[in-house]
mmCIF file of C-alpha atoms in Angstrom:
data_model
loop_
_atom_site.group_PDB
_atom_site.id
_atom_site.type_symbol
_atom_site.label_atom_id
_atom_site.label_comp_id
_atom_site.label_asym_id
_atom_site.label_seq_id
_atom_site.Cartn_x
_atom_site.Cartn_y
_atom_site.Cartn_z
ATOM 1 C CA MET A 24 -23.165 17.350 1.978
ATOM 2 C CA ASN A 25 -20.699 15.524 4.208
ATOM 3 C CA MET A 26 -18.763 13.049 2.068
ATOM 4 C CA LYS A 27 -17.072 11.425 5.063
ATOM 5 C CA LYS A 28 -19.751 8.858 5.762
ATOM 6 C CA GLY A 29 -18.544 6.279 8.232
ATOM 7 C CA LEU A 30 -16.826 3.189 7.016
ATOM 8 C CA GLY A 31 -17.382 2.023 10.549
ATOM 9 C CA ARG A 32 -21.083 1.520 9.874
ATOM 10 C CA GLY A 33 -20.047 -1.838 8.459
ATOM 11 C CA LEU A 34 -21.873 -4.129 6.069
ATOM 12 C CA ASN A 35 -24.893 -4.645 8.296
ATOM 13 C CA ALA A 36 -25.712 -0.938 8.424
ATOM 14 C CA LEU A 37 -25.453 -0.666 4.663
ATOM 15 C CA LEU A 38 -27.790 -3.660 4.385
ATOM 16 C CA ASP A 39 -30.413 -2.158 6.698
ATOM 17 C CA ASN A 40 -29.090 -4.438 9.475
ATOM 18 C CA GLN A 41 -29.778 -7.612 7.534
ATOM 19 C CA ASP A 42 -27.441 -10.342 8.763
ATOM 20 C CA THR A 43 -25.835 -12.036 5.748
ATOM 21 C CA THR A 44 -23.280 -13.999 7.715
ATOM 22 C CA LYS A 45 -25.603 -16.838 8.743
ATOM 23 C CA PRO A 46 -25.991 -19.966 6.586
ATOM 24 C CA ALA A 47 -29.023 -19.816 4.308
ATOM 25 C CA GLU A 48 -31.005 -22.937 5.101
ATOM 26 C CA ALA A 49 -33.999 -21.345 3.362
ATOM 27 C CA PRO A 50 -34.339 -18.271 1.142
ATOM 28 C CA GLN A 51 -33.755 -15.206 3.314
ATOM 29 C CA ALA A 52 -35.986 -12.187 3.249
ATOM 30 C CA GLY A 53 -34.660 -9.788 0.639
ATOM 31 C CA VAL A 54 -32.606 -12.482 -1.108
ATOM 32 C CA THR A 55 -33.269 -13.076 -4.818
ATOM 33 C CA MET A 56 -31.989 -15.852 -7.060
ATOM 34 C CA VAL A 57 -30.671 -14.455 -10.350
ATOM 35 C CA ASP A 58 -29.173 -15.943 -13.493
ATOM 36 C CA ILE A 59 -25.386 -15.845 -13.117
ATOM 37 C CA ARG A 60 -25.170 -14.470 -16.659
ATOM 38 C CA GLN A 61 -26.869 -11.299 -15.439
ATOM 39 C CA LEU A 62 -24.063 -10.534 -13.014
ATOM 40 C CA GLU A 63 -21.064 -8.387 -13.869
ATOM 41 C CA PRO A 64 -18.026 -7.467 -11.747
ATOM 42 C CA ASN A 65 -17.601 -3.933 -10.456
ATOM 43 C CA ALA A 66 -14.797 -2.107 -12.268
ATOM 44 C CA GLY A 67 -14.133 -0.155 -9.079
ATOM 45 C CA GLN A 68 -13.624 -3.279 -6.967
ATOM 46 C CA PRO A 69 -10.498 -2.737 -4.836
ATOM 47 C CA ARG A 70 -9.465 -6.359 -5.070
ATOM 48 C CA LYS A 71 -7.727 -7.347 -8.311
ATOM 49 C CA HIS A 72 -5.778 -10.449 -7.266
ATOM 50 C CA PHE A 73 -7.616 -13.740 -6.728
ATOM 51 C CA ASP A 74 -5.886 -16.939 -5.643
ATOM 52 C CA GLU A 75 -6.792 -19.588 -8.204
ATOM 53 C CA ALA A 76 -6.275 -22.533 -5.856
ATOM 54 C CA ALA A 77 -8.511 -20.937 -3.216
ATOM 55 C CA LEU A 78 -11.180 -20.291 -5.861
ATOM 56 C CA GLU A 79 -11.111 -23.944 -6.920
ATOM 57 C CA GLU A 80 -11.513 -25.009 -3.284
ATOM 58 C CA LEU A 81 -14.462 -22.661 -2.808
ATOM 59 C CA ALA A 82 -16.016 -23.893 -6.057
ATOM 60 C CA GLN A 83 -15.886 -27.488 -4.819
ATOM 61 C CA SER A 84 -17.589 -26.412 -1.591
ATOM 62 C CA MET A 85 -20.297 -24.643 -3.582
ATOM 63 C CA LYS A 86 -21.005 -27.781 -5.586
ATOM 64 C CA THR A 87 -21.819 -29.518 -2.311
ATOM 65 C CA TYR A 88 -23.380 -26.818 -0.153
ATOM 66 C CA GLY A 89 -24.290 -24.044 -2.569
ATOM 67 C CA ILE A 90 -23.605 -20.376 -1.838
ATOM 68 C CA ILE A 91 -24.127 -19.727 1.873
ATOM 69 C CA GLN A 92 -23.793 -15.930 1.800
ATOM 70 C CA PRO A 93 -25.626 -13.869 -0.849
ATOM 71 C CA LEU A 94 -23.759 -11.435 -3.069
ATOM 72 C CA LEU A 95 -24.488 -7.732 -2.703
ATOM 73 C CA VAL A 96 -25.474 -6.153 -6.001
ATOM 74 C CA LYS A 97 -27.129 -3.131 -7.549
ATOM 75 C CA GLU A 98 -29.363 -3.232 -10.623
ATOM 76 C CA SER A 99 -27.921 -1.592 -13.716
ATOM 77 C CA GLY A 100 -29.770 -1.732 -17.025
ATOM 78 C CA GLY A 101 -31.108 -5.259 -16.739
ATOM 79 C CA PHE A 102 -27.870 -6.545 -15.233
ATOM 80 C CA TYR A 103 -26.546 -6.603 -11.686
ATOM 81 C CA THR A 104 -23.234 -5.033 -10.730
ATOM 82 C CA ILE A 105 -21.458 -6.894 -7.927
ATOM 83 C CA ILE A 106 -20.707 -4.626 -4.993
ATOM 84 C CA ALA A 107 -19.435 -7.334 -2.652
ATOM 85 C CA GLY A 108 -18.872 -11.013 -3.395
ATOM 86 C CA GLU A 109 -16.823 -11.128 -6.598
ATOM 87 C CA ARG A 110 -14.781 -14.022 -5.186
ATOM 88 C CA ARG A 111 -17.985 -16.010 -4.649
ATOM 89 C CA TYR A 112 -19.124 -15.065 -8.158
ATOM 90 C CA ARG A 113 -15.889 -16.334 -9.701
ATOM 91 C CA ALA A 114 -16.068 -19.559 -7.720
ATOM 92 C CA ALA A 115 -19.716 -20.027 -8.721
ATOM 93 C CA ARG A 116 -18.713 -19.797 -12.376
ATOM 94 C CA LEU A 117 -16.017 -22.421 -11.816
ATOM 95 C CA ALA A 118 -18.649 -24.600 -10.127
ATOM 96 C CA GLN A 119 -20.893 -24.068 -13.185
ATOM 97 C CA LEU A 120 -23.795 -22.802 -11.086
ATOM 98 C CA THR A 121 -26.551 -21.221 -13.138
ATOM 99 C CA GLU A 122 -28.148 -19.143 -10.374
ATOM 100 C CA VAL A 123 -26.766 -17.312 -7.368
ATOM 101 C CA PRO A 124 -28.447 -15.642 -4.373
ATOM 102 C CA VAL A 125 -28.162 -11.861 -4.258
ATOM 103 C CA VAL A 126 -29.333 -8.931 -2.161
ATOM 104 C CA ILE A 127 -30.297 -6.062 -4.461
ATOM 105 C CA LYS A 128 -29.700 -2.611 -3.005
ATOM 106 C CA GLU A 129 -29.292 0.938 -4.215
ATOM 107 C CA TYR A 130 -25.755 2.128 -3.599
ATOM 108 C CA THR A 131 -24.054 5.461 -4.104
ATOM 109 C CA ALA A 132 -20.476 5.468 -5.400
ATOM 110 C CA MET A 133 -19.364 6.102 -1.822
ATOM 111 C CA ASP A 134 -21.374 3.157 -0.490
ATOM 112 C CA GLU A 135 -19.977 0.869 -3.191
ATOM 113 C CA LEU A 136 -16.409 1.622 -2.215
ATOM 114 C CA GLN A 137 -17.179 1.398 1.481
ATOM 115 C CA VAL A 138 -18.859 -2.007 1.197
ATOM 116 C CA ALA A 139 -16.071 -3.418 -0.966
ATOM 117 C CA LEU A 140 -13.397 -2.018 1.330
ATOM 118 C CA ILE A 141 -15.024 -3.240 4.526
ATOM 119 C CA GLU A 142 -15.726 -6.707 3.160
ATOM 120 C CA ASN A 143 -12.187 -7.219 1.935
ATOM 121 C CA ILE A 144 -10.459 -5.719 4.948
ATOM 122 C CA GLN A 145 -12.596 -7.738 7.364
ATOM 123 C CA ARG A 146 -11.751 -10.903 5.462
ATOM 124 C CA GLN A 147 -8.147 -9.784 4.854
ATOM 125 C CA ASP A 148 -8.695 -10.464 1.171
ATOM 126 C CA LEU A 149 -6.870 -7.417 -0.211
ATOM 127 C CA THR A 150 -3.197 -7.499 -1.108
ATOM 128 C CA PRO A 151 -1.176 -4.733 0.594
ATOM 129 C CA ILE A 152 -1.091 -2.747 -2.651
ATOM 130 C CA GLU A 153 -4.847 -3.105 -3.211
ATOM 131 C CA GLU A 154 -5.514 -1.963 0.338
ATOM 132 C CA ALA A 155 -3.249 1.063 -0.128
ATOM 133 C CA GLN A 156 -4.942 1.891 -3.437
ATOM 134 C CA CYS A 157 -8.322 1.762 -1.756
ATOM 135 C CA TYR A 158 -7.173 4.141 0.973
ATOM 136 C CA GLN A 159 -5.803 6.457 -1.709
ATOM 137 C CA ARG A 160 -9.154 6.413 -3.511
ATOM 138 C CA LEU A 161 -10.948 7.367 -0.321
ATOM 139 C CA MET A 162 -8.575 10.307 0.012
ATOM 140 C CA ASP A 163 -8.653 11.395 -3.632
ATOM 141 C CA GLU A 164 -12.324 10.825 -4.461
ATOM 142 C CA PHE A 165 -14.053 11.337 -1.126
ATOM 143 C CA PHE A 166 -11.661 13.700 0.680
ATOM 144 C CA PHE A 167 -10.900 11.412 3.611
ATOM 145 C CA SER A 168 -7.810 12.196 5.657
ATOM 146 C CA ALA A 169 -5.504 9.492 6.997
ATOM 147 C CA GLU A 170 -7.051 10.145 10.411
ATOM 148 C CA ASP A 171 -10.571 9.606 9.032
ATOM 149 C CA ILE A 172 -9.617 6.289 7.449
ATOM 150 C CA ALA A 173 -7.764 5.110 10.547
ATOM 151 C CA ARG A 174 -10.737 5.872 12.760
ATOM 152 C CA GLN A 175 -13.262 4.215 10.463
ATOM 153 C CA VAL A 176 -11.419 0.974 9.705
ATOM 154 C CA GLY A 177 -10.079 0.499 13.213
ATOM 155 C CA LYS A 178 -6.402 0.911 12.386
ATOM 156 C CA SER A 179 -3.823 3.422 13.558
ATOM 157 C CA LYS A 180 -2.966 6.526 11.570
ATOM 158 C CA HIS A 181 0.584 5.180 11.409
ATOM 159 C CA ALA A 182 -0.648 1.955 9.783
ATOM 160 C CA ILE A 183 -2.604 3.883 7.139
ATOM 161 C CA ALA A 184 0.351 6.170 6.386
ATOM 162 C CA GLY A 185 2.649 3.151 6.169
ATOM 163 C CA SER A 186 0.283 1.413 3.785
ATOM 164 C CA LEU A 187 0.229 4.459 1.500
ATOM 165 C CA GLN A 188 4.037 4.400 1.370
ATOM 166 C CA LEU A 189 3.783 1.283 -0.791
ATOM 167 C CA LEU A 190 2.247 3.317 -3.611
ATOM 168 C CA LYS A 191 5.366 5.476 -3.814
ATOM 169 C CA LEU A 192 7.468 2.473 -4.795
ATOM 170 C CA SER A 193 8.322 1.835 -8.428
ATOM 171 C CA PRO A 194 5.898 -0.526 -10.213
ATOM 172 C CA ALA A 195 8.551 -3.248 -10.341
ATOM 173 C CA ALA A 196 9.072 -3.022 -6.577
ATOM 174 C CA GLN A 197 5.334 -3.007 -5.911
ATOM 175 C CA VAL A 198 5.104 -6.499 -7.392
ATOM 176 C CA PHE A 199 6.746 -7.858 -4.232
ATOM 177 C CA ALA A 200 4.313 -5.926 -2.030
ATOM 178 C CA VAL A 201 1.404 -7.653 -3.805
ATOM 179 C CA THR A 202 2.625 -11.011 -2.502
ATOM 180 C CA GLY A 203 3.274 -9.623 0.973
ATOM 181 C CA GLU A 204 7.042 -10.205 0.708
ATOM 182 C CA LEU A 205 7.588 -6.460 0.968
ATOM 183 C CA THR A 206 5.896 -4.726 3.904
ATOM 184 C CA ALA A 207 5.078 -1.078 4.501
ATOM 185 C CA SER A 208 8.038 -0.908 6.906
ATOM 186 C CA HIS A 209 10.326 -2.243 4.175
ATOM 187 C CA ALA A 210 8.890 0.318 1.756
ATOM 188 C CA LYS A 211 9.605 3.235 4.065
ATOM 189 C CA VAL A 212 13.297 2.273 4.113
ATOM 190 C CA LEU A 213 13.436 1.387 0.424
ATOM 191 C CA LEU A 214 12.100 4.799 -0.634
ATOM 192 C CA ALA A 215 15.514 6.274 0.209
ATOM 193 C CA ILE A 216 16.546 4.731 -3.137
ATOM 194 C CA GLU A 217 15.388 6.993 -5.961
ATOM 195 C CA ASP A 218 16.609 4.932 -8.909
ATOM 196 C CA PRO A 219 13.710 2.623 -9.942
ATOM 197 C CA LYS A 220 15.986 -0.173 -11.173
ATOM 198 C CA THR A 221 18.069 -0.221 -7.987
ATOM 199 C CA GLN A 222 14.884 -0.050 -5.924
ATOM 200 C CA ALA A 223 13.396 -3.015 -7.782
ATOM 201 C CA ASN A 224 16.621 -5.037 -7.419
ATOM 202 C CA LEU A 225 16.650 -4.418 -3.678
ATOM 203 C CA ALA A 226 12.957 -5.335 -3.427
ATOM 204 C CA GLU A 227 13.732 -8.635 -5.135
ATOM 205 C CA ARG A 228 16.604 -9.222 -2.732
ATOM 206 C CA ILE A 229 14.334 -8.515 0.250
ATOM 207 C CA ALA A 230 11.892 -11.109 -1.061
ATOM 208 C CA ASP A 231 14.516 -13.734 -1.981
ATOM 209 C CA GLU A 232 16.520 -13.462 1.237
ATOM 210 C CA GLY A 233 13.615 -12.632 3.549
ATOM 211 C CA LEU A 234 15.439 -9.554 4.801
ATOM 212 C CA SER A 235 14.189 -7.923 7.983
ATOM 213 C CA VAL A 236 13.630 -4.171 8.146
ATOM 214 C CA ARG A 237 17.012 -3.809 9.865
ATOM 215 C CA GLY A 238 18.620 -5.906 7.124
ATOM 216 C CA THR A 239 16.934 -3.720 4.531
ATOM 217 C CA GLU A 240 18.361 -0.600 6.174
ATOM 218 C CA THR A 241 21.854 -2.083 5.867
ATOM 219 C CA ALA A 242 21.285 -3.030 2.216
ATOM 220 C CA VAL A 243 19.894 0.404 1.354
ATOM 221 C CA ALA A 244 22.820 2.161 3.051
ATOM 222 C CA ALA A 245 25.253 0.024 1.032
ATOM 223 C CA ALA A 246 23.400 0.794 -2.193
ATOM 224 C CA LEU A 247 23.486 4.525 -1.466
ATOM 225 C CA ARG A 248 27.229 4.396 -0.788
ATOM 226 C CA ALA A 249 27.816 2.497 -4.031
ATOM 227 C CA ALA A 250 25.727 5.018 -5.978
ATOM 228 C CA GLU A 251 27.649 7.874 -4.386
ATOM 229 C CA GLU A 252 31.009 6.331 -5.287
ATOM 230 C CA THR A 253 29.851 5.758 -8.854
ATOM 231 C CA SER A 254 28.663 9.355 -9.084
ATOM 232 C CA THR A 255 31.950 10.679 -7.694
ATOM 233 C CA SER A 256 33.984 8.598 -10.129
ATOM 234 C CA THR A 257 32.356 10.422 -13.066
ATOM 235 C CA VAL A 258 33.267 13.883 -11.733
ATOM 236 C CA PRO A 259 36.171 15.547 -13.666
ATOM 237 C CA GLU A 260 39.503 15.628 -11.825
ATOM 238 C CA SER A 261 39.542 19.428 -11.819
ATOM 239 C CA VAL A 262 36.208 19.487 -9.972
ATOM 240 C CA LEU A 263 37.390 16.848 -7.469
ATOM 241 C CA GLN A 264 40.490 18.955 -6.815
ATOM 242 C CA ALA A 265 38.264 21.933 -6.071
ATOM 243 C CA TYR A 266 36.332 19.795 -3.554
ATOM 244 C CA ARG A 267 39.582 18.708 -1.891
ATOM 245 C CA THR A 268 40.741 22.323 -1.639
ATOM 246 C CA ALA A 269 37.404 23.287 -0.069
ATOM 247 C CA GLU A 270 37.760 20.438 2.433
ATOM 248 C CA ILE A 271 41.199 21.731 3.487
ATOM 249 C CA ASP A 272 39.916 25.292 3.845
ATOM 250 C CA LEU A 273 37.006 24.134 6.032
ATOM 251 C CA LYS A 274 39.327 21.941 8.098
ATOM 252 C CA HIS A 275 41.554 24.940 8.859
ATOM 253 C CA ALA A 276 38.546 27.148 9.644
ATOM 254 C CA LEU A 277 36.834 24.648 11.943
ATOM 255 C CA GLY A 278 39.771 22.717 13.332
ATOM 256 C CA ALA A 279 38.089 19.420 12.453
ATOM 257 C CA LYS A 280 38.136 16.867 9.658
ATOM 258 C CA VAL A 281 35.682 17.794 6.892
ATOM 259 C CA SER A 282 34.479 15.633 3.982
ATOM 260 C CA ILE A 283 32.483 16.909 1.002
ATOM 261 C CA ARG A 284 30.312 14.270 -0.687
ATOM 262 C CA PRO A 285 29.148 15.409 -4.137
ATOM 263 C CA GLY A 286 26.139 13.788 -5.795
ATOM 264 C CA LYS A 287 24.112 14.021 -8.989
ATOM 265 C CA LYS A 288 21.277 16.044 -7.448
ATOM 266 C CA LYS A 289 22.593 16.954 -4.037
ATOM 267 C CA GLY A 290 25.700 16.655 -1.924
ATOM 268 C CA ARG A 291 26.542 16.800 1.734
ATOM 269 C CA ILE A 292 29.258 18.054 4.035
ATOM 270 C CA GLU A 293 30.400 15.846 6.927
ATOM 271 C CA ILE A 294 32.166 17.345 9.942
ATOM 272 C CA GLU A 295 33.729 14.900 12.380
ATOM 273 C CA TYR A 296 33.877 15.375 16.155
ATOM 274 C CA TYR A 297 34.979 13.052 18.936
ATOM 275 C CA SER A 298 33.461 14.405 22.142
ATOM 276 C CA PRO A 299 30.522 16.469 23.407
ATOM 277 C CA ASN A 300 32.912 19.318 24.200
ATOM 278 C CA GLU A 301 34.252 19.314 20.662
ATOM 279 C CA LEU A 302 30.693 19.332 19.288
ATOM 280 C CA GLU A 303 29.884 22.329 21.487
ATOM 281 C CA ARG A 304 32.998 24.118 20.199
ATOM 282 C CA LEU A 305 31.987 23.492 16.576
ATOM 283 C CA LEU A 306 28.448 24.681 17.225
ATOM 284 C CA GLN A 307 29.747 27.923 18.715
ATOM 285 C CA LEU A 308 31.981 28.429 15.696
ATOM 286 C CA LEU A 309 29.137 27.806 13.254
ATOM 287 C CA ARG A 310 26.841 30.136 15.181
ATOM 288 C CA GLY A 311 29.497 32.826 14.953
ATOM 289 C CA ILE A 312 29.674 32.416 11.166
ATOM 290 C CA GLN A 313 25.969 33.322 10.798
#
């Protein structure tokens, strides 16, 4: 069985081509009015963050015009699980409506996720983290590749990969991605910082100062240098002397300035050169050492 069913089918295909985007001046075919107490949110809903002010505004509209677009639900033991429309459901509760219009369909777990993903992406209702989590679920639970997701949701593979980068951030840093203050491009740069506390502090700085990606690169580079200096300062003098001796030996062997940068988990050796000819000379020397 092919699990990679197309997200690109969209909501209409999953609704047997029923158009639920038009205002409901009269009950639509396939639309049922149900007691709001019989509805329950879907635990697998990708969207977790709901703007309270926007919900209040929608609730006021519902008091005047009712619910224009039915919710998509599936029957489950005398209740109805919301597949798409949780925002409308929450607003309806605020508006103290007793009944809501629904379209009852049978959905597989794959269909449920697809409908919820498509609805939220099309409306841009997901936070960046929620969107990334949804992509990750498609990959983990339904074996989609980044290419599959990109093709089905109409985004580039690069955009999907960038979105997934957000999930590699520490939880404290992800908080700023939820509000959109930290983008996937910021995250890619920020991931050079391994320490969660430093990463979170930089994420907060990005948000507070509105740093660009270029500004973030500068801040991350400074943080890495500071961490390196702190790490070096804790190295015993005898070990530092051994590094200095090794630098002198390499300088004599290569005829160029050499710096050894020790670190907690890894270090690096820097060899300076000042012209293409000097680089070529060093390369020939290093090739001869092999």
